[in-house]
mmCIF file with all atom_site columns, C-alpha atoms in Angstrom:
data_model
loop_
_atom_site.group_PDB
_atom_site.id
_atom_site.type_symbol
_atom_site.label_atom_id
_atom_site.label_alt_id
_atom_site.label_comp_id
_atom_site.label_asym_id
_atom_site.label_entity_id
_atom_site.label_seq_id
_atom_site.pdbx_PDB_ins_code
_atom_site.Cartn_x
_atom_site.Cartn_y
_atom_site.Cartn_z
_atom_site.occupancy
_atom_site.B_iso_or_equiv
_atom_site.pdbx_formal_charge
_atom_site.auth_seq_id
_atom_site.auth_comp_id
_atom_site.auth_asym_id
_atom_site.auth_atom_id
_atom_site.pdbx_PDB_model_num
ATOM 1   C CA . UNK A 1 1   ? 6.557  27.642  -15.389 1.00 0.00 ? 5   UNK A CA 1
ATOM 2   C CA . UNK A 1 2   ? 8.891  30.049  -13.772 1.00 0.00 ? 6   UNK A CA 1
ATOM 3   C CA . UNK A 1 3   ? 8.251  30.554  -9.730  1.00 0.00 ? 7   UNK A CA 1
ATOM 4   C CA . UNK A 1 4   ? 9.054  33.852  -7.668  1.00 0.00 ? 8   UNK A CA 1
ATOM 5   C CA . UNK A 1 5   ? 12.008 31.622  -5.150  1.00 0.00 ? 9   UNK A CA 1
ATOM 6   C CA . UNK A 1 6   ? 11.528 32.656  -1.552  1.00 0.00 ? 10  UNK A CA 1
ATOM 7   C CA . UNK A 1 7   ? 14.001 31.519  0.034   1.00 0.00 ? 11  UNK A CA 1
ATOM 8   C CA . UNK A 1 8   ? 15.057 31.724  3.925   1.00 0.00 ? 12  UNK A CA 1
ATOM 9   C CA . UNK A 1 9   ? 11.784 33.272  5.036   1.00 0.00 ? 13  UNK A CA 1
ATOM 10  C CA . UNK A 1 10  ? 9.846  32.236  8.115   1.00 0.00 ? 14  UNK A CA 1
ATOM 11  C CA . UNK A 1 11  ? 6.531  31.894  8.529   1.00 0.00 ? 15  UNK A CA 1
ATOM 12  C CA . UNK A 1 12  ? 4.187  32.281  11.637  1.00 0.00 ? 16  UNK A CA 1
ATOM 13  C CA . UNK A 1 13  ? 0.440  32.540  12.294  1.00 0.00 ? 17  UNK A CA 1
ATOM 14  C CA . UNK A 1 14  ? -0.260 33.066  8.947   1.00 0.00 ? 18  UNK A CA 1
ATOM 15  C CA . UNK A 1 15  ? -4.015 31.795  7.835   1.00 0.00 ? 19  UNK A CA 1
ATOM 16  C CA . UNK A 1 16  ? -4.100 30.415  4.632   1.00 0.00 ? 20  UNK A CA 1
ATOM 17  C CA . UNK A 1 17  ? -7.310 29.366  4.076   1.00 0.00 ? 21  UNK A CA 1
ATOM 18  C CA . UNK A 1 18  ? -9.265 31.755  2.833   1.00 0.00 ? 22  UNK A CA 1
ATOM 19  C CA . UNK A 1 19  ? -5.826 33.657  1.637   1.00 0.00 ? 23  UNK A CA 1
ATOM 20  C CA . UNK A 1 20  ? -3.531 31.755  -0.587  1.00 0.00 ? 24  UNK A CA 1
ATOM 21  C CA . UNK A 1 21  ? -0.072 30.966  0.074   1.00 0.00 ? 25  UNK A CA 1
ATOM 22  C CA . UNK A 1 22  ? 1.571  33.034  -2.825  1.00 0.00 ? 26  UNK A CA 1
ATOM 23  C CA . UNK A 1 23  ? 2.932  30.547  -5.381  1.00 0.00 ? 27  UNK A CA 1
ATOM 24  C CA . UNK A 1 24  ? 6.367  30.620  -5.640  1.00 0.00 ? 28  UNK A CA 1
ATOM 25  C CA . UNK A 1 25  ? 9.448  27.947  -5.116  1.00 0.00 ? 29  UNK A CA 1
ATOM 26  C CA . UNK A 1 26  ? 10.354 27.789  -1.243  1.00 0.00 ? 30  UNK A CA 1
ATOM 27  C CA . UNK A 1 27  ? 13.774 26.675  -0.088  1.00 0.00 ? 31  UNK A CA 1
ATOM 28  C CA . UNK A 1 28  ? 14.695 26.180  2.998   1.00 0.00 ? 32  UNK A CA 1
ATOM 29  C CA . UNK A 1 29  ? 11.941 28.060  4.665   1.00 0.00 ? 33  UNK A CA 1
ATOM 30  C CA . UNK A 1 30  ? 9.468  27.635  7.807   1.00 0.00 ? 34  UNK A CA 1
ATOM 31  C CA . UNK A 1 31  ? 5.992  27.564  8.460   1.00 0.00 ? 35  UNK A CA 1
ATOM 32  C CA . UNK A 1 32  ? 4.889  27.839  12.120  1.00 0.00 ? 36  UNK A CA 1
ATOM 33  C CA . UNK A 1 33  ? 1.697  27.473  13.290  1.00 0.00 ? 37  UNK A CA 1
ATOM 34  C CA . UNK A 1 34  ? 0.214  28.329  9.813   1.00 0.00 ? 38  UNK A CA 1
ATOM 35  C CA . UNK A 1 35  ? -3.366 27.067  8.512   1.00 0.00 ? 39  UNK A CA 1
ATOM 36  C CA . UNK A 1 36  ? -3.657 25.521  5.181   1.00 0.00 ? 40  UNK A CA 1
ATOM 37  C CA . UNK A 1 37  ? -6.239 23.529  5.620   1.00 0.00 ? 41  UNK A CA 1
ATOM 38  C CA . UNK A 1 38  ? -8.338 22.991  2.747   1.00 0.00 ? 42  UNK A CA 1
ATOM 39  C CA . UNK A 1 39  ? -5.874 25.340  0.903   1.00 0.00 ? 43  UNK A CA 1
ATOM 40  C CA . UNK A 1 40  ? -4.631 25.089  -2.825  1.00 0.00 ? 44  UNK A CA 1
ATOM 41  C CA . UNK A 1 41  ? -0.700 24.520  -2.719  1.00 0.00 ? 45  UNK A CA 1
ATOM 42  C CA . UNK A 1 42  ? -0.474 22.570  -6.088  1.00 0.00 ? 46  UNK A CA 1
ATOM 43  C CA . UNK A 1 43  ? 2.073  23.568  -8.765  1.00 0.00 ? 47  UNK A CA 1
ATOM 44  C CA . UNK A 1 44  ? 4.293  25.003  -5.356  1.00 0.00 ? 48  UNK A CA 1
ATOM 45  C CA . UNK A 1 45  ? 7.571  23.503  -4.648  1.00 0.00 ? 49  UNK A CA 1
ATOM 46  C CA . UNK A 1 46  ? 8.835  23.148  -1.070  1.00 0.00 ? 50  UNK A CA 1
ATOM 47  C CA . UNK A 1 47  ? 12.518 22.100  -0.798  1.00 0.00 ? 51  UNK A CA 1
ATOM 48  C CA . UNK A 1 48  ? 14.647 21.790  2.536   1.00 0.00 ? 52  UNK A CA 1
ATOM 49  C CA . UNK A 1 49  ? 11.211 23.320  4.460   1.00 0.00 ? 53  UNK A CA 1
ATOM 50  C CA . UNK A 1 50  ? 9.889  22.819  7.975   1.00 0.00 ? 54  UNK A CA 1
ATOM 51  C CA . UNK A 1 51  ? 6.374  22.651  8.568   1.00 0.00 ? 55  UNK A CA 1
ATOM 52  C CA . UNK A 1 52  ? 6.023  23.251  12.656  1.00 0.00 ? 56  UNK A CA 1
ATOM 53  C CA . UNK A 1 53  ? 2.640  23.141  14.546  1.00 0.00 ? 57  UNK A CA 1
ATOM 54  C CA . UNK A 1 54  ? 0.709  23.313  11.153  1.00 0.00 ? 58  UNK A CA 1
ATOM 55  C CA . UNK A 1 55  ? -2.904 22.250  9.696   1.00 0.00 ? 59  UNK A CA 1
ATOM 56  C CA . UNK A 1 56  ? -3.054 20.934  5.771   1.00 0.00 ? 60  UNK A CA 1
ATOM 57  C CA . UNK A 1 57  ? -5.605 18.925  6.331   1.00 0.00 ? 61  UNK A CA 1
ATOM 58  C CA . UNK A 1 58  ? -7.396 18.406  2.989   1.00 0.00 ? 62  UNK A CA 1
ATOM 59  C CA . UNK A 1 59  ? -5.082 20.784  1.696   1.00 0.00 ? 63  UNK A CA 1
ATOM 60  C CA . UNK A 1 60  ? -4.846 20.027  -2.891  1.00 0.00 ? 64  UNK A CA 1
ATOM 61  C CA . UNK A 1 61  ? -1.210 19.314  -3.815  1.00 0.00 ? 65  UNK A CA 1
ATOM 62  C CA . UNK A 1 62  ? -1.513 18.549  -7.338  1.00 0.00 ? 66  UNK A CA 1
ATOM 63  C CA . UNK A 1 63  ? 1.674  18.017  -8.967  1.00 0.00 ? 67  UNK A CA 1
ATOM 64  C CA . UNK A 1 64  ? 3.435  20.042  -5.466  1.00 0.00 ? 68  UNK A CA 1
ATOM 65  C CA . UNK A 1 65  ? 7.171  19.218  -5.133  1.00 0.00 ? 69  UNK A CA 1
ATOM 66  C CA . UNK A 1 66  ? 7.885  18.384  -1.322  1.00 0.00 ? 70  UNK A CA 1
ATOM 67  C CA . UNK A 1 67  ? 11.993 17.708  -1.147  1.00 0.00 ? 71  UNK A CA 1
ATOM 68  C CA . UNK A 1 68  ? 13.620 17.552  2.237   1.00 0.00 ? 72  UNK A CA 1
ATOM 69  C CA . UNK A 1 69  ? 10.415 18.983  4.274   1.00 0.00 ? 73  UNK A CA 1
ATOM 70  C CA . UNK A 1 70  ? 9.520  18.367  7.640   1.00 0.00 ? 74  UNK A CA 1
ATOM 71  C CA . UNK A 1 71  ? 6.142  18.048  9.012   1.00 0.00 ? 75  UNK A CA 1
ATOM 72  C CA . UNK A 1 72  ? 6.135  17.967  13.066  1.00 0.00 ? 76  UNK A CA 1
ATOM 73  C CA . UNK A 1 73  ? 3.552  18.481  15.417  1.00 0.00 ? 77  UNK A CA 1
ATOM 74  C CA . UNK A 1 74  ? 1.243  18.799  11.905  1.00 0.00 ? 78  UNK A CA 1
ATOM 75  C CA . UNK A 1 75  ? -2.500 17.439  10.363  1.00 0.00 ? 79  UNK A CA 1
ATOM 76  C CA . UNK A 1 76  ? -2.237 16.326  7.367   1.00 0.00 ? 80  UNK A CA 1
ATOM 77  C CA . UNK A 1 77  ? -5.440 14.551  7.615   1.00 0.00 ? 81  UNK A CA 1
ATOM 78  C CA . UNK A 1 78  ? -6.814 13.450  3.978   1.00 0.00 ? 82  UNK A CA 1
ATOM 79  C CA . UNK A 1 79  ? -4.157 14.565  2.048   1.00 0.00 ? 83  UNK A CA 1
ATOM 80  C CA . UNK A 1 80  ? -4.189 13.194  -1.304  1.00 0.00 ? 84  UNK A CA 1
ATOM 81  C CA . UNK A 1 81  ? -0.064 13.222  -1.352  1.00 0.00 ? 85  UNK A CA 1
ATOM 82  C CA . UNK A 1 82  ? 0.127  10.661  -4.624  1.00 0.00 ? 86  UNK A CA 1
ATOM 83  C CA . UNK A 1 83  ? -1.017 13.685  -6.781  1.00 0.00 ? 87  UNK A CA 1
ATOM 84  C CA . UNK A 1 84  ? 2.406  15.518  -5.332  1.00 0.00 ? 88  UNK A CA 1
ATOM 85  C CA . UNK A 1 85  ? 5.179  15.721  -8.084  1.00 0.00 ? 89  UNK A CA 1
ATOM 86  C CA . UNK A 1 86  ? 7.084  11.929  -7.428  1.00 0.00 ? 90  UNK A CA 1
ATOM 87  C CA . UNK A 1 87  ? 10.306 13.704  -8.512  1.00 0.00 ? 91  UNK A CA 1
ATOM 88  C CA . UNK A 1 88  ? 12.426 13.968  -5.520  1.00 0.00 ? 92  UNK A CA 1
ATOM 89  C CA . UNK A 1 89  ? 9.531  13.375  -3.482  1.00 0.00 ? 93  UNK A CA 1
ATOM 90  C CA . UNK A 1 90  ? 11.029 13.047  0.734   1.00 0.00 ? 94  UNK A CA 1
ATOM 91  C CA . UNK A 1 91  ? 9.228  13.966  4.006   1.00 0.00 ? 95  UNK A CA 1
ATOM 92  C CA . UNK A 1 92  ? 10.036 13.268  7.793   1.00 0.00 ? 96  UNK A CA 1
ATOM 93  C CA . UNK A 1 93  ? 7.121  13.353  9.999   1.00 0.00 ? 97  UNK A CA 1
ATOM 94  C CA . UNK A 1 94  ? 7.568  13.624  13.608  1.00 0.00 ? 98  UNK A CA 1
ATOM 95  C CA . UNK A 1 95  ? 3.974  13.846  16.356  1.00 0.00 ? 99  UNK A CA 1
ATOM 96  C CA . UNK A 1 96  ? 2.084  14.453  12.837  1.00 0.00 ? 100 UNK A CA 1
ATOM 97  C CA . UNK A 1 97  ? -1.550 13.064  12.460  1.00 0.00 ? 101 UNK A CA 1
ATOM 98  C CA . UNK A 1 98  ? -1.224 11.693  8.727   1.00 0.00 ? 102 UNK A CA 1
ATOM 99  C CA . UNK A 1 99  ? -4.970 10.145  8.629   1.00 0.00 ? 103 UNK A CA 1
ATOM 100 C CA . UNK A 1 100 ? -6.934 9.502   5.734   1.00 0.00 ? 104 UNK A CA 1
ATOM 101 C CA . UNK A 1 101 ? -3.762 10.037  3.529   1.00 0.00 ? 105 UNK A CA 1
ATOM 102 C CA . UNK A 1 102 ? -3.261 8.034   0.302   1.00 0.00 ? 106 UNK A CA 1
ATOM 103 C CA . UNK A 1 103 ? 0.578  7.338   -0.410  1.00 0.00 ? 107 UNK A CA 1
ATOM 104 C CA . UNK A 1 104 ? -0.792 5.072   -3.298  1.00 0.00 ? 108 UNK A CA 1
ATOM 105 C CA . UNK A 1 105 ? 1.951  4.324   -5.839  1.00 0.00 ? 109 UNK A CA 1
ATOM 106 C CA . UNK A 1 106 ? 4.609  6.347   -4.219  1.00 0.00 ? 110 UNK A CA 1
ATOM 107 C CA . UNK A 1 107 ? 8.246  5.821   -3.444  1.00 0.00 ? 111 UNK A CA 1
ATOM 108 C CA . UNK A 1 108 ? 8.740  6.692   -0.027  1.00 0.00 ? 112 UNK A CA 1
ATOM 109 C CA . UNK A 1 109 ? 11.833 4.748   0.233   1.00 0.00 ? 113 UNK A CA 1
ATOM 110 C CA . UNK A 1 110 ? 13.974 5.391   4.019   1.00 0.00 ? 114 UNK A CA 1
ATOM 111 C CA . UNK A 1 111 ? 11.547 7.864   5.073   1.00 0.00 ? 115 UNK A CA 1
ATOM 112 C CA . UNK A 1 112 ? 10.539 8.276   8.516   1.00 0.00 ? 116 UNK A CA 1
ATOM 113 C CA . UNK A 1 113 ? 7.438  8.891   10.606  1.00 0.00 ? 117 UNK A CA 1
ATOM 114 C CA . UNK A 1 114 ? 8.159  9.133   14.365  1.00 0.00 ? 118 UNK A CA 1
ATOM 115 C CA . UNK A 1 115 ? 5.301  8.961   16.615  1.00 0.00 ? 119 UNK A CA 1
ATOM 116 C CA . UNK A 1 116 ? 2.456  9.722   14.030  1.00 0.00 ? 120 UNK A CA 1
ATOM 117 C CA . UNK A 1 117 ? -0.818 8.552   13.592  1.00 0.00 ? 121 UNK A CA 1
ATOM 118 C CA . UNK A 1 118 ? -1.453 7.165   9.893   1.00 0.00 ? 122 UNK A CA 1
ATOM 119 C CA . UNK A 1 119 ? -4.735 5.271   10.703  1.00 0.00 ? 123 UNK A CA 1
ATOM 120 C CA . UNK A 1 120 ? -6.662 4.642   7.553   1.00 0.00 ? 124 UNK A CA 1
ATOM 121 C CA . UNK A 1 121 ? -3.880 5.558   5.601   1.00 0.00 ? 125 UNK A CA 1
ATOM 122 C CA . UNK A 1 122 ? -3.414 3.781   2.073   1.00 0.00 ? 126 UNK A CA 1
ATOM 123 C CA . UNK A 1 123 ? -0.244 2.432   1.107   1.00 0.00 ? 127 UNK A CA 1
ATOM 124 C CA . UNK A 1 124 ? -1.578 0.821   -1.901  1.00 0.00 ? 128 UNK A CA 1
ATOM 125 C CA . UNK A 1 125 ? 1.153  -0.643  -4.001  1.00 0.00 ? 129 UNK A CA 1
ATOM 126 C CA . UNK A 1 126 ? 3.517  1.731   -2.225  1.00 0.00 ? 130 UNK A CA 1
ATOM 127 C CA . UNK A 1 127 ? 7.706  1.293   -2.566  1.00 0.00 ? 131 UNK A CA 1
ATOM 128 C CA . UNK A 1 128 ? 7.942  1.867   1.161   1.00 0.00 ? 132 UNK A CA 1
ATOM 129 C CA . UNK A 1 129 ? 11.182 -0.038  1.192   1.00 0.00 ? 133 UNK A CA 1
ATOM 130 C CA . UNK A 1 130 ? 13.501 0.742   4.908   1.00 0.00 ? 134 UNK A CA 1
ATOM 131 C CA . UNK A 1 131 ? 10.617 3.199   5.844   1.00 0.00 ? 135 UNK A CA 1
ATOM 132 C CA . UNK A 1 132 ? 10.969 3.660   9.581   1.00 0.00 ? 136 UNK A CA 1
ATOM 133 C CA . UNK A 1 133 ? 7.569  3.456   11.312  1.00 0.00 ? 137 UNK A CA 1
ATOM 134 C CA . UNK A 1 134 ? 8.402  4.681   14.923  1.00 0.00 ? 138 UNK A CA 1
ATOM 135 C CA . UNK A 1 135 ? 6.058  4.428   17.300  1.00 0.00 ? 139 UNK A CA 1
ATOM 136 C CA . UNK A 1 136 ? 3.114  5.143   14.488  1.00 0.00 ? 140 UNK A CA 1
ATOM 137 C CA . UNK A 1 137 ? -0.585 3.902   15.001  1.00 0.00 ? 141 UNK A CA 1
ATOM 138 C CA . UNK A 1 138 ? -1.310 2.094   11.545  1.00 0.00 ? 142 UNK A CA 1
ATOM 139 C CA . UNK A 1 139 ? -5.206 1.389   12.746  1.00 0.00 ? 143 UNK A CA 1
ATOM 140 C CA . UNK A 1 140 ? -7.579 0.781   9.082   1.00 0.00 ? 144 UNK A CA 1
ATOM 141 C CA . UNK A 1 141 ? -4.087 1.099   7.349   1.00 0.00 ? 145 UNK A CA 1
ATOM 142 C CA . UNK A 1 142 ? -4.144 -0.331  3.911   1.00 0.00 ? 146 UNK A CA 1
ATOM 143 C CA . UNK A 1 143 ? -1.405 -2.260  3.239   1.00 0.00 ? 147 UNK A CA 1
ATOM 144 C CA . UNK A 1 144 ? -2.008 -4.329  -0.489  1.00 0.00 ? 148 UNK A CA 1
ATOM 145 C CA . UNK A 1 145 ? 0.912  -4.788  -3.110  1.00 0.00 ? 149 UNK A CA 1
ATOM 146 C CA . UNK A 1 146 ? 3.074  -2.590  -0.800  1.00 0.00 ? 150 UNK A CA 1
ATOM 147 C CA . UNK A 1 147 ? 6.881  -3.449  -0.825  1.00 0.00 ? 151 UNK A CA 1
ATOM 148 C CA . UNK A 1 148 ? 7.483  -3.268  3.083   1.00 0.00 ? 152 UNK A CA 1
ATOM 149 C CA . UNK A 1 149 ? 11.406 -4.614  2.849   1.00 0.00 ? 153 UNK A CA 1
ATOM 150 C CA . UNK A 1 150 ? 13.593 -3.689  5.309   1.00 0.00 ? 154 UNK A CA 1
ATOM 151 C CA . UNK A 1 151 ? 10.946 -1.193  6.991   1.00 0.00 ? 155 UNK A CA 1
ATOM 152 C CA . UNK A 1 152 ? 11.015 -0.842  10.431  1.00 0.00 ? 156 UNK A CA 1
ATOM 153 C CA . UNK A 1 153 ? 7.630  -2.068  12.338  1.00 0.00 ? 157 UNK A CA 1
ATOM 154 C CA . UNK A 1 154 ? 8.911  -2.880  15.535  1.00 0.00 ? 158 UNK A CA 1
ATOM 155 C CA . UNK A 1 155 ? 7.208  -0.295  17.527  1.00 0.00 ? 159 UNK A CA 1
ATOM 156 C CA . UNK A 1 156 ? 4.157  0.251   15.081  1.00 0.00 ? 160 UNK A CA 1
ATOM 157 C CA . UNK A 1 157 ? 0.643  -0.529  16.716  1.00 0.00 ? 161 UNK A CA 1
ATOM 158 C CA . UNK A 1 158 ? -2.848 -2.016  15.256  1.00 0.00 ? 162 UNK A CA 1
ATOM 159 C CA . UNK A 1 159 ? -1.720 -2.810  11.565  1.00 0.00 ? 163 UNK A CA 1
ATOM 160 C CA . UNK A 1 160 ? -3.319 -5.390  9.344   1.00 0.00 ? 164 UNK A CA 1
ATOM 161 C CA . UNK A 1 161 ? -0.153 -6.236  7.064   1.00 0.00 ? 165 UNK A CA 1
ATOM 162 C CA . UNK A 1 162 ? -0.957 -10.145 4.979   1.00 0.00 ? 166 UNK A CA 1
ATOM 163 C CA . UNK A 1 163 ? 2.172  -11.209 4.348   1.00 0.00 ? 167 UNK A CA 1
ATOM 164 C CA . UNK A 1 164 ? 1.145  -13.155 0.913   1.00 0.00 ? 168 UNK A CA 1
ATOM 165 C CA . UNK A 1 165 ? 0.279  -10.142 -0.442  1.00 0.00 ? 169 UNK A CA 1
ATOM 166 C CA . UNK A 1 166 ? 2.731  -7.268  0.656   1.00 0.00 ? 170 UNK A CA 1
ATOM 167 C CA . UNK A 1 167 ? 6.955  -7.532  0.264   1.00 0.00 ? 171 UNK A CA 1
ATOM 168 C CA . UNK A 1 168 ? 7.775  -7.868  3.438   1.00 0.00 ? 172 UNK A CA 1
ATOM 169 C CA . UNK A 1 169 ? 11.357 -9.388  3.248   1.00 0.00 ? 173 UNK A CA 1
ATOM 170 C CA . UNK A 1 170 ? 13.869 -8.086  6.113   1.00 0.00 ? 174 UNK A CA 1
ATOM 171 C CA . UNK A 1 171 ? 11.458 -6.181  7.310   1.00 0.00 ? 175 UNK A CA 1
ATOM 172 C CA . UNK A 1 172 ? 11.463 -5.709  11.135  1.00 0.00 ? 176 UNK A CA 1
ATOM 173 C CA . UNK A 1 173 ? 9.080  -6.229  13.428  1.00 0.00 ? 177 UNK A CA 1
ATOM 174 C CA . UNK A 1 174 ? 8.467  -6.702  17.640  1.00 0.00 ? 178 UNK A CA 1
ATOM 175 C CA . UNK A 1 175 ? 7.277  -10.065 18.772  1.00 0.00 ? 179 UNK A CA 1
ATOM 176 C CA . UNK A 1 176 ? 3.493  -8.474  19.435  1.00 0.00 ? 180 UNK A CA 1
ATOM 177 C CA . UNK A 1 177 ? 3.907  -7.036  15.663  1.00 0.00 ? 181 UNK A CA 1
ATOM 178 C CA . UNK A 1 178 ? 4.463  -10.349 14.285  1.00 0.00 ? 182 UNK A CA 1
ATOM 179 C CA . UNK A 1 179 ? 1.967  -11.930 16.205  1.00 0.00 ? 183 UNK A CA 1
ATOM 180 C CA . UNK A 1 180 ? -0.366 -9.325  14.525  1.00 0.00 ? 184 UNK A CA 1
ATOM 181 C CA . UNK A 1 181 ? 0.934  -10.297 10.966  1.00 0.00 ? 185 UNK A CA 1
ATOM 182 C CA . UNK A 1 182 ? -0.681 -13.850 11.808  1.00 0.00 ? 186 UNK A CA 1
ATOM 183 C CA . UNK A 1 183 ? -4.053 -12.526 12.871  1.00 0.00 ? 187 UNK A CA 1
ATOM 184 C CA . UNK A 1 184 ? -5.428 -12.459 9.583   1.00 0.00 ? 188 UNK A CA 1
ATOM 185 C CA . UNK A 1 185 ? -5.093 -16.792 9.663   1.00 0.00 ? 189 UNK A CA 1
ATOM 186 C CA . UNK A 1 186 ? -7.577 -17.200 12.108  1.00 0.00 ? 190 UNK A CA 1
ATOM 187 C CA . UNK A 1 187 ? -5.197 -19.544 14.092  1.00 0.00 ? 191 UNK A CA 1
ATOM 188 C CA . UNK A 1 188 ? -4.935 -20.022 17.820  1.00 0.00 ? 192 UNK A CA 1
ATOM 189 C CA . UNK A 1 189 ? -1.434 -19.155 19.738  1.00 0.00 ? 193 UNK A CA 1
ATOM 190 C CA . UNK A 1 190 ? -1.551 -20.252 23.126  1.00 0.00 ? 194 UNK A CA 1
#
C-alpha cells in the first residue's frame, strides 16, 4: 500500500482524537503537544520523528512502523506496541509515562528510556538485550522469559525481575537493585 510521504513537517496543537491523523509515511517530522489519544495510527509509518509533549494513550498501532522516533515528555499509557510492525522497530523515551504498555515478544535491543515510568508494563518474553533503563520506575513490571543481558538497571526502581526465569547475564544493576532481585527468595539480609 502506497502512502502520501510527508516529510519535514511540524506539528503543534493539533487534536487528533476525534480527527484522524491523515495516513501517510512521516519522515523526519514533529509532533508537539498533539492528542492522539485513543486515536487510530495503524498501517502509518513514522521514521526519524519526534513526538514532544504528546498523549497516545490507548492510541491502536496495528502493524505502525516506528523507526528512529522519539517520545519525550509523552503518555503512552496502554499502548499495545507488540501489534507495531517489528521491522525496524526503535524508540527513545525520555520523561514519558509508558504504563500499561505490552512490549511482549519484541526486540527492543539498545533502546533507551530515561526517566520514564513503565509500571505495569509487560516485557513478556521480550529481547531487551543492552536496553538502558535510566532512572525508570518498573513498579507491577512483568518481567517472564525476558532476555535482560547487558541492560542497564542500575538506577531502575521497584522491579520484580526472578533471575531463574529471565536472561539476565551482564546485566547491570546498583547494589539496592540487586538486593531487589533477591526479594522474591524470602531470605533475610542483615
Amino acid at each position: 500500500m502506497n502512502l502520501p510521504f510527508i516529510c519535514d513537517k511540524t506539528f503543534e496543537k493539533q487534536n487528533y482524537t476525534h480527527q484522524t491523523l491523515p495516513k501517510g509515511e512521516y519522515d523526519n517530522c514533529q509532533f508537539i503537544d498533539c492528542d492522539f489519544s485513543d486515536s487510530f495510527l495503524s498501517y502509518m509509518a513514522f521514521s526519524d520523528c519526534e513526538f514532544i509533549n504528546c498523549n497516545l494513550s490507548a492510541a491502536k498501532v496495528k502493524d505502525a512502523t516506528f523507526k528512529e522516533v522519539s517520545f519525550i515528555d509523552c503518555k503512552l499509557m496502554g499502548v499495545q506496541l507488540q501489534e507495531c510492525n517489528p521491522f525496524l522497530f526503535s524508540i527513545s523515551a525520555k520523561l514519558s509515562n509508558f504504563s500499561y504498555v505490552s512490549f511482549y515478544k519484541m526486540k527492543l535491543n539498545a533502546m533507551t528510556f530515561e526517566t520514564c515510568n513503565l509500571d505495569h508494563a509487560d516485557f513478556t518474553q521480550t529481547h531487551a538485550f543492552q536496553v538502558n533503563f535510566n532512572d525508570c520506575s518498573l513498579a507491577h513490571a512483568i518481567f517472564d522469559n525476558t532476555n535482560l543481558e547487558k541492560a542497564d538497571l542500575q538506577t531502575a526502581t521497584n522491579f520484580n525481575i526472578h533471575p531463574e526465569r529471565n536472561k539476565i547475564k551482564q546485566a547491570k544493576f546498583s547494589v539496592e537493585g540487586a538486593l531487589l532481585l533477591l526479594e522474591n527468595y524470602q531470605i533475610i539480609i542483615n
